[in-house]
Short mmCIF file of N, CA and C in Angstrom, two decimals:
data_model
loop_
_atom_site.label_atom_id
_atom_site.label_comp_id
_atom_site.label_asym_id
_atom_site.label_seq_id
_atom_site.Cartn_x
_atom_site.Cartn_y
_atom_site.Cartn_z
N UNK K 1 -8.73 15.06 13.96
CA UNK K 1 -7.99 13.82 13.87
C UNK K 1 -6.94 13.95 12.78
N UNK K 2 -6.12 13.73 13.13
CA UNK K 2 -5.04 13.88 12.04
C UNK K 2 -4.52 12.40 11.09
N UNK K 3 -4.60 12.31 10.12
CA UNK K 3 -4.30 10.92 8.87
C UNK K 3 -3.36 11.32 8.34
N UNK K 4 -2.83 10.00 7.85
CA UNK K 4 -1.93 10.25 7.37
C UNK K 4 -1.69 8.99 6.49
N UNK K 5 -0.93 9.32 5.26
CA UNK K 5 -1.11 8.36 4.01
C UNK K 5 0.76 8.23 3.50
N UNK K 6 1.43 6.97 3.95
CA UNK K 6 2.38 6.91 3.23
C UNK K 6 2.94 6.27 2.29
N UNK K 7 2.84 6.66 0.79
CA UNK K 7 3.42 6.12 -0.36
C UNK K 7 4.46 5.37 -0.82
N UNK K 8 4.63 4.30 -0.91
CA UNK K 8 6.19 3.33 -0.74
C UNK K 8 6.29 3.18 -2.83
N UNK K 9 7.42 3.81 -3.17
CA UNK K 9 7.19 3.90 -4.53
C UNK K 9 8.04 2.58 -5.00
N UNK K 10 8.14 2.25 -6.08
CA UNK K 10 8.93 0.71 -6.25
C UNK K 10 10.15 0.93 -6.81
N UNK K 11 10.89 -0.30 -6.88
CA UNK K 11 12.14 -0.09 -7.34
C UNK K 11 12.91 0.33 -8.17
N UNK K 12 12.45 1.10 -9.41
CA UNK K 12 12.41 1.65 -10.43
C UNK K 12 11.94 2.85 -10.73
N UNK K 13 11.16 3.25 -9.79
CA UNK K 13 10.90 4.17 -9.64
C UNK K 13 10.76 5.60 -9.34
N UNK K 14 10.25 6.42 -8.81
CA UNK K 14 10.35 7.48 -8.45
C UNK K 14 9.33 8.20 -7.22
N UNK K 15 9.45 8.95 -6.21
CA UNK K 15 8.27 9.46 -5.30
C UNK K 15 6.92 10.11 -5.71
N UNK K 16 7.24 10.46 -6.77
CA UNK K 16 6.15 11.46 -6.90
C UNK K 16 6.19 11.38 -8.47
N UNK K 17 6.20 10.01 -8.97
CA UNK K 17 5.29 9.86 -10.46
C UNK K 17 3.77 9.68 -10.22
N UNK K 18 3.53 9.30 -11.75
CA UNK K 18 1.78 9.43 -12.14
C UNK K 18 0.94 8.99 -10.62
N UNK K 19 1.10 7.40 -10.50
CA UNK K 19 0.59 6.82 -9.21
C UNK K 19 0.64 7.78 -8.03
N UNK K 20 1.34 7.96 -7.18
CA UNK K 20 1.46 8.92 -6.13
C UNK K 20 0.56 10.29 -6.10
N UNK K 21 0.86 10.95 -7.50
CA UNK K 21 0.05 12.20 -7.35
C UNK K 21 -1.29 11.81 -7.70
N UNK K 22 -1.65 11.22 -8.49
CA UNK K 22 -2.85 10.48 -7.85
C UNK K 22 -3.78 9.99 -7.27
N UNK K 23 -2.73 9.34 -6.40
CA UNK K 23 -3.48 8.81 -5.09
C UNK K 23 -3.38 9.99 -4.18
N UNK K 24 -2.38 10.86 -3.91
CA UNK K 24 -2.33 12.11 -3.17
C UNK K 24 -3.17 13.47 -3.41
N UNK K 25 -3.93 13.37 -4.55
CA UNK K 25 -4.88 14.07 -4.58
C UNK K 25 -6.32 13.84 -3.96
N UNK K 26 -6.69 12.32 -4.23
CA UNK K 26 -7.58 11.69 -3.41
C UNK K 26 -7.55 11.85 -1.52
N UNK K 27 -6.38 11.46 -1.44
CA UNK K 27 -6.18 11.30 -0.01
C UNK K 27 -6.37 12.98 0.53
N UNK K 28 -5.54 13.80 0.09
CA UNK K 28 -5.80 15.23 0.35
C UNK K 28 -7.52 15.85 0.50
N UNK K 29 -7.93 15.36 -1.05
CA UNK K 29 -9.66 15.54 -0.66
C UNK K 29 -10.05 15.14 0.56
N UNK K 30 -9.70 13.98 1.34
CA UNK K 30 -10.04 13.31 2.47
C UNK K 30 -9.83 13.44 3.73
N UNK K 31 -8.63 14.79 3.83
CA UNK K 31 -8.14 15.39 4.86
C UNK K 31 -7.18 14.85 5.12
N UNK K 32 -6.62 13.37 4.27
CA UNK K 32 -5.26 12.81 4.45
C UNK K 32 -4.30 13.51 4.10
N UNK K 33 -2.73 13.72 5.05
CA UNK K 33 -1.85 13.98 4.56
C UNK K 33 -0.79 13.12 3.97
N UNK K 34 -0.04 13.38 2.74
CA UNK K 34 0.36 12.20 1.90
C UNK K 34 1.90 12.49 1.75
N UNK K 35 2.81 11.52 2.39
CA UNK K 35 4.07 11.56 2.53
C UNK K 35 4.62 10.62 0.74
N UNK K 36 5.70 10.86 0.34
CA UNK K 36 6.30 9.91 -0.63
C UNK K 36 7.70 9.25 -0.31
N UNK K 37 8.11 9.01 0.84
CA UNK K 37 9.92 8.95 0.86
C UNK K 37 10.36 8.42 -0.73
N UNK K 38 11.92 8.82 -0.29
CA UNK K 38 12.23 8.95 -1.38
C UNK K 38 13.27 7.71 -1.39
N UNK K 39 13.30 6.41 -1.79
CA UNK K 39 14.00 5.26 -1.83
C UNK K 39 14.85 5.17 -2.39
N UNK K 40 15.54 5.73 -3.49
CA UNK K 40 16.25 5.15 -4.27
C UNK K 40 17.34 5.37 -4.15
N UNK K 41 17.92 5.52 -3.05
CA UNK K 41 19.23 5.56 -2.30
C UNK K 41 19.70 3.64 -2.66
N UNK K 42 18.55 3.42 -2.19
CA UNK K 42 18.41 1.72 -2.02
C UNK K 42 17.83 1.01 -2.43
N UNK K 43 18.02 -0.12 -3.51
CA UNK K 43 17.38 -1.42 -4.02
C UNK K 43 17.25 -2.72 -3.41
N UNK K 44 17.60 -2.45 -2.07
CA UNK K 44 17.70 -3.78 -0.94
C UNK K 44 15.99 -3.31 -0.50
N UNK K 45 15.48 -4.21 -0.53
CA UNK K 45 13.49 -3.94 0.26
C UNK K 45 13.44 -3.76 1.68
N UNK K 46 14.71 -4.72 1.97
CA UNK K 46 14.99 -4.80 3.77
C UNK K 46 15.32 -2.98 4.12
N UNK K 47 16.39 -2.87 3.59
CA UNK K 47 16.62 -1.47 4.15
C UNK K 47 15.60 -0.03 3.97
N UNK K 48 14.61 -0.48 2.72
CA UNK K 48 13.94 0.18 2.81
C UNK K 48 12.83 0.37 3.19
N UNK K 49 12.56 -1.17 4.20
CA UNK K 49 11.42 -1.16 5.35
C UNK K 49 11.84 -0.26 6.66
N UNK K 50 13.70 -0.73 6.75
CA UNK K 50 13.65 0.33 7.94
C UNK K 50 13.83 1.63 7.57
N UNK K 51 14.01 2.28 6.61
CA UNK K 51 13.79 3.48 6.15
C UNK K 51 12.43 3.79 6.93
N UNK K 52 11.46 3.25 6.34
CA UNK K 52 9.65 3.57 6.68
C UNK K 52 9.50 3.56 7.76
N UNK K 53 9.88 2.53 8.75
CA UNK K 53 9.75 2.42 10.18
C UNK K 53 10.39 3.44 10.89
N UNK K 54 11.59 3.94 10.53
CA UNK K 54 12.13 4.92 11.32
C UNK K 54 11.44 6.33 11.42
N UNK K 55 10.75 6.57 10.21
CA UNK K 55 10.04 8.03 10.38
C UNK K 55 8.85 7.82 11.35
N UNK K 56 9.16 9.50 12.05
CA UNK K 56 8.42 9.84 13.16
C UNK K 56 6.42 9.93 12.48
N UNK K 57 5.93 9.07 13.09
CA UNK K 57 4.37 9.25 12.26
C UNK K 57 3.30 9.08 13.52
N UNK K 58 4.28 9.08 14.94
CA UNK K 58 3.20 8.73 15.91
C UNK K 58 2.18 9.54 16.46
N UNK K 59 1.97 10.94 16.00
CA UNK K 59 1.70 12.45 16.05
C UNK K 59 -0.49 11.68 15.21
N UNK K 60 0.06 10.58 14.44
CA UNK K 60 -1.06 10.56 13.47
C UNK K 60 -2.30 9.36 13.79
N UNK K 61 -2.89 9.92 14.04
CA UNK K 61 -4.25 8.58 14.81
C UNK K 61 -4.92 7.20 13.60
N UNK K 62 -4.55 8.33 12.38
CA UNK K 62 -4.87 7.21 11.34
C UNK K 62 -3.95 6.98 10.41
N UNK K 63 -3.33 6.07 9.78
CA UNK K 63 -2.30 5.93 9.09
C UNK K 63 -2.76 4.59 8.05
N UNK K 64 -2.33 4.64 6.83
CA UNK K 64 -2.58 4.12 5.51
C UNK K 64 -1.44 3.83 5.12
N UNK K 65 -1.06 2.60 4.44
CA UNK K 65 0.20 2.32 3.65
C UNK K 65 -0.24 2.35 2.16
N UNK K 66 0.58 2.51 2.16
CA UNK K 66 0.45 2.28 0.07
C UNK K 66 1.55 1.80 -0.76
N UNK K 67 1.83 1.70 -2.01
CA UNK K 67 2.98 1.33 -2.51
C UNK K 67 2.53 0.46 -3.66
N UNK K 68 3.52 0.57 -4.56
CA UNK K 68 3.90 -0.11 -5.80
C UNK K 68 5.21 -1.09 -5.73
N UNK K 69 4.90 -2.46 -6.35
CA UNK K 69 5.91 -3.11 -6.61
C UNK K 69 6.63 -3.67 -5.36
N UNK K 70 8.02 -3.36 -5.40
CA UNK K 70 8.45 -3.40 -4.40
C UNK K 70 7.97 -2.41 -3.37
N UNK K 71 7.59 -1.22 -3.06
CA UNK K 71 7.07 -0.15 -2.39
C UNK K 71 5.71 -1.14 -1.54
N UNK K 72 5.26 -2.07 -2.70
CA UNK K 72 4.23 -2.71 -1.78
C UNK K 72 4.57 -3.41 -0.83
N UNK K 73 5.73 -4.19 -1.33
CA UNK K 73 6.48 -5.48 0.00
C UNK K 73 6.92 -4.47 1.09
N UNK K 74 7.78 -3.30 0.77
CA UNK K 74 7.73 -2.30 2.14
C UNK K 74 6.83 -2.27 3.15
N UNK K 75 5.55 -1.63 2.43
CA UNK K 75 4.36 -1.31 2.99
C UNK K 75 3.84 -2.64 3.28
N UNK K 76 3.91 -3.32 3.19
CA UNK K 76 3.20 -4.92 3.93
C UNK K 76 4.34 -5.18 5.28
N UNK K 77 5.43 -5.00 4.85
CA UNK K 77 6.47 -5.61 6.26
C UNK K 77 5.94 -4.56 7.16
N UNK K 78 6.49 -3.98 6.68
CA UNK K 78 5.89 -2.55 7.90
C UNK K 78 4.79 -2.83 8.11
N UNK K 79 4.44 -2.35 7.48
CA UNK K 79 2.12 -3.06 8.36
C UNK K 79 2.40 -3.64 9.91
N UNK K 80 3.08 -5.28 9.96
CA UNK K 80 3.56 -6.32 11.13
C UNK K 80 3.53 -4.75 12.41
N UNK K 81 4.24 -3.98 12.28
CA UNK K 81 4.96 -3.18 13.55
C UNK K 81 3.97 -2.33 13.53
N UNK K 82 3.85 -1.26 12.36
CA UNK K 82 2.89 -0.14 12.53
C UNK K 82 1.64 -0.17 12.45
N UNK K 83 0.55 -1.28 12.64
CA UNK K 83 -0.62 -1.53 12.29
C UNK K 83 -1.29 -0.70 11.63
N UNK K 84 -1.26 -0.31 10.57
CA UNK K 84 -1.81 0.90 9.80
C UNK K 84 -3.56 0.01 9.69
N UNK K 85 -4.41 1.40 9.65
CA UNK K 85 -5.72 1.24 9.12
C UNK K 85 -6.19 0.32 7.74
N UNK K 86 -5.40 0.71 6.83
CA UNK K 86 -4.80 -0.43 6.05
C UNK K 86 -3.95 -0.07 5.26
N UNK K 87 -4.19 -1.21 4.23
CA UNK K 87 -3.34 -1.26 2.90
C UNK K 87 -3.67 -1.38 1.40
N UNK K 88 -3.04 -0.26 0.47
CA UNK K 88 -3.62 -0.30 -0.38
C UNK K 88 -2.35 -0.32 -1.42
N UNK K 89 -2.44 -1.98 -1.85
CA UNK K 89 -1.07 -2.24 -2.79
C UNK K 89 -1.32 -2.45 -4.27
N UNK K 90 -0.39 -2.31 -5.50
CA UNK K 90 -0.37 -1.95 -6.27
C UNK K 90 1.12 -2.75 -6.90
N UNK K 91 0.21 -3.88 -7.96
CA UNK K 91 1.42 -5.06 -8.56
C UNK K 91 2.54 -5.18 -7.33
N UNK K 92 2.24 -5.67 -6.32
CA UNK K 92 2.80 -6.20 -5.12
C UNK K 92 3.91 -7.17 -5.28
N UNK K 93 5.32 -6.97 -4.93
CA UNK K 93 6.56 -7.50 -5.18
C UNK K 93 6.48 -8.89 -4.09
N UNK K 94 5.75 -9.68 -4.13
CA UNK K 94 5.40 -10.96 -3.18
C UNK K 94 5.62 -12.26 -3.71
N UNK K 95 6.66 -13.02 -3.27
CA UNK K 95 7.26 -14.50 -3.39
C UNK K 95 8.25 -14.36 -4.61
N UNK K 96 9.18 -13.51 -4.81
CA UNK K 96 10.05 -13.20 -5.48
C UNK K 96 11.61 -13.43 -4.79
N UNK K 97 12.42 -13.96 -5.54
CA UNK K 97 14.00 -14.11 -5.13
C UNK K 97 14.63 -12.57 -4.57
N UNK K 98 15.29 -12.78 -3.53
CA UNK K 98 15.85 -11.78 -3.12
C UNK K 98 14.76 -10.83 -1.93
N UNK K 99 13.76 -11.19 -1.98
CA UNK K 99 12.92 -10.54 -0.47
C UNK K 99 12.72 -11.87 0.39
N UNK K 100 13.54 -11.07 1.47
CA UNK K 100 13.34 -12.06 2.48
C UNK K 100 11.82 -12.39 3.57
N UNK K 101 10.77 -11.76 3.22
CA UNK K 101 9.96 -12.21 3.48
C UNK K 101 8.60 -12.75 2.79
N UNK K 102 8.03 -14.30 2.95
CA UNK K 102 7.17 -14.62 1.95
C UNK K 102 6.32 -14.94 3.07
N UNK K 103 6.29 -14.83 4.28
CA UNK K 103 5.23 -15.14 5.13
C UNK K 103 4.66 -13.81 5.86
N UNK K 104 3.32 -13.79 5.33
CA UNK K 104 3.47 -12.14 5.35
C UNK K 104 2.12 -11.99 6.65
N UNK K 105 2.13 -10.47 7.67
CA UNK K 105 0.87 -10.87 8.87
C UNK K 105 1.00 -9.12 9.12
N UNK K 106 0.03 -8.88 8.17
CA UNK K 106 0.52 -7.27 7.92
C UNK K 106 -0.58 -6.65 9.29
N UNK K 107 -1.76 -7.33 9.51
CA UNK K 107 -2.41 -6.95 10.53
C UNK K 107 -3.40 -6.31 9.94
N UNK K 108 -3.80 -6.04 9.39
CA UNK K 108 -4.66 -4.80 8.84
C UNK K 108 -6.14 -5.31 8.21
N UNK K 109 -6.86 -4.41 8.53
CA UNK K 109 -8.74 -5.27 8.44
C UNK K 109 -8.89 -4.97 7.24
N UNK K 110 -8.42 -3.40 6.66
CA UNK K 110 -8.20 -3.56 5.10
C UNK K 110 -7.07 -3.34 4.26
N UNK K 111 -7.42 -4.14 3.45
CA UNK K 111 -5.87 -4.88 2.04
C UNK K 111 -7.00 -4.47 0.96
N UNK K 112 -6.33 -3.84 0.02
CA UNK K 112 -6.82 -3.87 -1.09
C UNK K 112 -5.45 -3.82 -2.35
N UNK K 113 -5.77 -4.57 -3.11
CA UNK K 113 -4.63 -4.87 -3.89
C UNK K 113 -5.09 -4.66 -5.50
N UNK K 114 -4.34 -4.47 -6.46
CA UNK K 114 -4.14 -4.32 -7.98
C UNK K 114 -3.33 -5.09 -8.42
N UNK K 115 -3.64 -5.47 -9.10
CA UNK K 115 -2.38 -6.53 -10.13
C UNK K 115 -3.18 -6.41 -12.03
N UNK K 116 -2.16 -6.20 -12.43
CA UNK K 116 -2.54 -6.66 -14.11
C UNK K 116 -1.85 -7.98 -14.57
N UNK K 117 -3.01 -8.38 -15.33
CA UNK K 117 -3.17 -9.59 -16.12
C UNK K 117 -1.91 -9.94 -16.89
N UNK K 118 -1.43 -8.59 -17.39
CA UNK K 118 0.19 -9.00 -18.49
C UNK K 118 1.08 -8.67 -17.40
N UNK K 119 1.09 -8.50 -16.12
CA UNK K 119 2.30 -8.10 -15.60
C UNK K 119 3.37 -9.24 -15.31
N UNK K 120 5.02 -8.59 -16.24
CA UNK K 120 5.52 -9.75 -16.96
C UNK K 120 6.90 -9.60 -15.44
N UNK K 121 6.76 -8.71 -14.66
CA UNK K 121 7.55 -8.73 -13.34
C UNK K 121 6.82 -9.28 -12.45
N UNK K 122 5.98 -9.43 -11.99
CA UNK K 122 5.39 -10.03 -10.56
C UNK K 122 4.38 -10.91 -11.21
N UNK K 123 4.28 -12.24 -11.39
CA UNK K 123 3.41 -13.34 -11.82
C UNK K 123 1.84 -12.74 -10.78
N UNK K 124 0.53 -12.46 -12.03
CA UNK K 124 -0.60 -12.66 -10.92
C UNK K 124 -1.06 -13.44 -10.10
N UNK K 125 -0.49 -14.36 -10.27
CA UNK K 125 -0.65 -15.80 -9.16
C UNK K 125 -0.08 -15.38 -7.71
N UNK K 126 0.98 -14.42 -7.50
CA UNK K 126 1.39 -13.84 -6.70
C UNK K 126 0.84 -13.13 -6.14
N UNK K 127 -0.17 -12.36 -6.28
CA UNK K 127 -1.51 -11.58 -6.21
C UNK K 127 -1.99 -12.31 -5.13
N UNK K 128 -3.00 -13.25 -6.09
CA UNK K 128 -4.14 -13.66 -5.69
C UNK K 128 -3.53 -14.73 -4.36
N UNK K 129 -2.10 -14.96 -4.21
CA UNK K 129 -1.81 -16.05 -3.47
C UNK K 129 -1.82 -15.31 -2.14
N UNK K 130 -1.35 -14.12 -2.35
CA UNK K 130 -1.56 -13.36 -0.78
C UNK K 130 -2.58 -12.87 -0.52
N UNK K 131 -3.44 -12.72 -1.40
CA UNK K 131 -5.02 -12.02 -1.22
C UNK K 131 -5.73 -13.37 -0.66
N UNK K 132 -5.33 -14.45 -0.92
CA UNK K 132 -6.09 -15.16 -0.43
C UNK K 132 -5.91 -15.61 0.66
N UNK K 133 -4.49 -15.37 1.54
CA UNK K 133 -4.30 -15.85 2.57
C UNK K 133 -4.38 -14.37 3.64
N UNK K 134 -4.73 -13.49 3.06
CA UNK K 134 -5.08 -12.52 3.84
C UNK K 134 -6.51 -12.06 3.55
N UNK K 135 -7.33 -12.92 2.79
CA UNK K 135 -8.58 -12.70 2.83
C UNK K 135 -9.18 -11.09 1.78
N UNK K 136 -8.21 -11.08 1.28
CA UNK K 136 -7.77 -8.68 0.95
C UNK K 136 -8.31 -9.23 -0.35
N UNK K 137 -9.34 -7.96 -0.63
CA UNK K 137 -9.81 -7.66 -1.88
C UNK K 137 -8.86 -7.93 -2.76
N UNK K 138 -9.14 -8.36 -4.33
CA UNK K 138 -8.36 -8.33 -5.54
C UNK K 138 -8.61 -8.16 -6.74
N UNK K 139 -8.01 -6.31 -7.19
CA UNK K 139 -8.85 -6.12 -8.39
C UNK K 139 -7.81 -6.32 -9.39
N UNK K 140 -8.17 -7.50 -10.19
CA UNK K 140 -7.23 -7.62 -11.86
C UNK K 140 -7.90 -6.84 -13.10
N UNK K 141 -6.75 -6.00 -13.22
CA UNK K 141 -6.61 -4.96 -15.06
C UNK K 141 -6.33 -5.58 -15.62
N UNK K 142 -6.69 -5.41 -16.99
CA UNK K 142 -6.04 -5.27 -18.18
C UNK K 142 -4.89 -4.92 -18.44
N UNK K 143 -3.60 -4.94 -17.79
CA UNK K 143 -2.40 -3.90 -17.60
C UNK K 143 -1.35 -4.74 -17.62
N UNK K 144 -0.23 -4.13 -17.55
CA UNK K 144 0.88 -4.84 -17.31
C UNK K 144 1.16 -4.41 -15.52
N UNK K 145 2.82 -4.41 -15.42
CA UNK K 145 3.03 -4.00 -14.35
C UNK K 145 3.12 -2.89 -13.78
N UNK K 146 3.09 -1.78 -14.57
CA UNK K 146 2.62 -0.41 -14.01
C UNK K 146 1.49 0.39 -13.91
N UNK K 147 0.40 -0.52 -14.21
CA UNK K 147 -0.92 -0.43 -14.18
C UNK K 147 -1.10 1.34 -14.57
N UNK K 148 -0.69 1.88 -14.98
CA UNK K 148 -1.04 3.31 -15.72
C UNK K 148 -2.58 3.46 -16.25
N UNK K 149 -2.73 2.66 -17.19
CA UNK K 149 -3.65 2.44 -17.51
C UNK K 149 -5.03 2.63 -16.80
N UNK K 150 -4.73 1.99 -15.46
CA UNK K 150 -5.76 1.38 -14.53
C UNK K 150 -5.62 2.82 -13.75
N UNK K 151 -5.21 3.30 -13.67
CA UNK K 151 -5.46 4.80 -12.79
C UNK K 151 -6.58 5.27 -12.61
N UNK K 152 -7.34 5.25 -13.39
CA UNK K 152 -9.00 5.64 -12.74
C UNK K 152 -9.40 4.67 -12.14
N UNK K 153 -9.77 3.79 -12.48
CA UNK K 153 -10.05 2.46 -11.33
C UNK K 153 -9.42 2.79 -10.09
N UNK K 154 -8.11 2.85 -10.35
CA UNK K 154 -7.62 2.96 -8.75
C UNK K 154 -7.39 4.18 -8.08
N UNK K 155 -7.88 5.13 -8.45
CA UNK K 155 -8.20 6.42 -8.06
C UNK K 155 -9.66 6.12 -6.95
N UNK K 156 -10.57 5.38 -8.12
CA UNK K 156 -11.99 5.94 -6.97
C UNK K 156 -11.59 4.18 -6.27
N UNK K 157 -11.18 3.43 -6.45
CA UNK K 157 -11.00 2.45 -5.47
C UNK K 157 -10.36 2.85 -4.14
N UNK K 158 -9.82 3.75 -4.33
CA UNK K 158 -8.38 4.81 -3.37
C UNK K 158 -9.81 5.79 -2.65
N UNK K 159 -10.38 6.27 -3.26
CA UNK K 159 -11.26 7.27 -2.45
C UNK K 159 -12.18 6.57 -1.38
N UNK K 160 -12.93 4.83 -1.90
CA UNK K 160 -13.43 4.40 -1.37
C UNK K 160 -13.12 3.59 0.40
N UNK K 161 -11.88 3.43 -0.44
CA UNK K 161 -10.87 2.48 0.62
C UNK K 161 -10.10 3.32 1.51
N UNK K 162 -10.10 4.52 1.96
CA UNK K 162 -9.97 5.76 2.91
C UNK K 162 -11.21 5.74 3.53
N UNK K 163 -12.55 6.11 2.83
CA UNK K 163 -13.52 6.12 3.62
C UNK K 163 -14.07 4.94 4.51
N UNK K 164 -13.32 3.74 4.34
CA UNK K 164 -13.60 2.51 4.96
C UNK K 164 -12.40 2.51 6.01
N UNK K 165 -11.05 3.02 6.02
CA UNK K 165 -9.99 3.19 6.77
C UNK K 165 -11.26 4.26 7.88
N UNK K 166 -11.39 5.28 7.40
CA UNK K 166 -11.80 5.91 8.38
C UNK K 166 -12.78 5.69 9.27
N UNK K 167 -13.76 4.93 9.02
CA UNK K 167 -14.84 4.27 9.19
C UNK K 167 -14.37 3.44 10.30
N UNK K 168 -13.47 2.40 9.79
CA UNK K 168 -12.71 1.69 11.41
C UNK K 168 -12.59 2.66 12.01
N UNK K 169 -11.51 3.19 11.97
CA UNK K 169 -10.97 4.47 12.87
C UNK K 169 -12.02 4.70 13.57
N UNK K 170 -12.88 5.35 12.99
CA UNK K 170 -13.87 5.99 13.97
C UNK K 170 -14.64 4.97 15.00
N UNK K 171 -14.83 3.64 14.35
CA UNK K 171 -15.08 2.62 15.18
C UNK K 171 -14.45 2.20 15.96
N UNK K 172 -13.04 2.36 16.40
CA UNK K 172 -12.42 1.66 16.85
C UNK K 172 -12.43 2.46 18.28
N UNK K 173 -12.67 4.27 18.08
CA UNK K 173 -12.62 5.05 18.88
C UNK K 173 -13.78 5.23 19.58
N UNK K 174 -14.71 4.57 18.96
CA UNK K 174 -16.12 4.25 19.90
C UNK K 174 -15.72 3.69 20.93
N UNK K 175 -15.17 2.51 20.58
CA UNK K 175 -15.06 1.15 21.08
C UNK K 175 -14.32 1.42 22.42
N UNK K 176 -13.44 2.59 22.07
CA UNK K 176 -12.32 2.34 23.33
C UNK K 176 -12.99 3.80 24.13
N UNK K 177 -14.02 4.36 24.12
CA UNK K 177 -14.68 5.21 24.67
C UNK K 177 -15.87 4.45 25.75
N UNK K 178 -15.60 3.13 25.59
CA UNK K 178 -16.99 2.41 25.96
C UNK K 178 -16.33 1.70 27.45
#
């Protein structure tokens, strides 16, 4: 079965800082393969949903979003089209000026989300407001908005939340065997 894990990095950011390699070491243990595009061509979120959507990923039976910040609002729009196994977001850029979407229907059975307590860019109320209307786990750090800090936490939260992606997967392929 082939997986596949793609990293939406945030607006400030970069593909392949601390977070990413990270989480791409986890996912690799897991037999996931772990893409990073590289955004920063663009600070518009819109264009860099269709960035994500346009790459070829249909080759892959299981697919994971991920992302920071803005990288998370990517990875949530996209979700709507590509129904990924799930989502695993990180200080999530949600009900902020300038993204045009605040009504969000990412599809996905699992959401798991991060937010820190001092994060002085994305209010945690923003968090918990979409976790709650999507029902998605919500773990609050001690952190600001680049949750660095929180990297072990969200390392084995990341190992756990693959093995539950896969877990559907494999259920889902029962299901349609029946």
């Amino acid at each position: 079965m082939q997986k596949l894990v793609i990293y939406n990095h945030g607006k400030d950011s970069i593909p392949w800082g601390e977070k990413p390699l990270a989480l791409a070491e986890v996912a690799r243990r897991r037999g996931y393969l772990f893409l990073s595009p590289d955004y920063r061509d663009s600070n518009d979120p819109d264009a860099r949903v269709a960035k994500l959507l346009s790459l070829q990923i249909s080759a892959y039976e299981t697919l994971v979003l991920a992302g920071s910040s803005m990288g998370a609002y990517v990875a949530t729009v996209a979700a709507e089209r590509l129904g990924p196994a799930g989502l695993f977001l990180i200080a999530p850029a949600f009900y902020l000026p300038g993204y045009a979407l605040s009504d969000f229907r990412p599809g996905s059975a699992e959401i798991e989300v991060f937010h820190g307590w001092a994060d002085e860019v994305v209010p945690p109320e923003n968090a918990w407001r979409f976790c709650r209307a999507q029902r998605a786990t919500l773990h609050m750090l001690d952190g600001d908005h680049r949750l660095l800090s929180g990297l072990p936490q969200m390392t084995a939260a990341f190992e756990a939340f693959l093995s539950r992606c896969d877990q559907r997967d494999s259920q889902g392929d029962a299901d349609e065997r029946l």
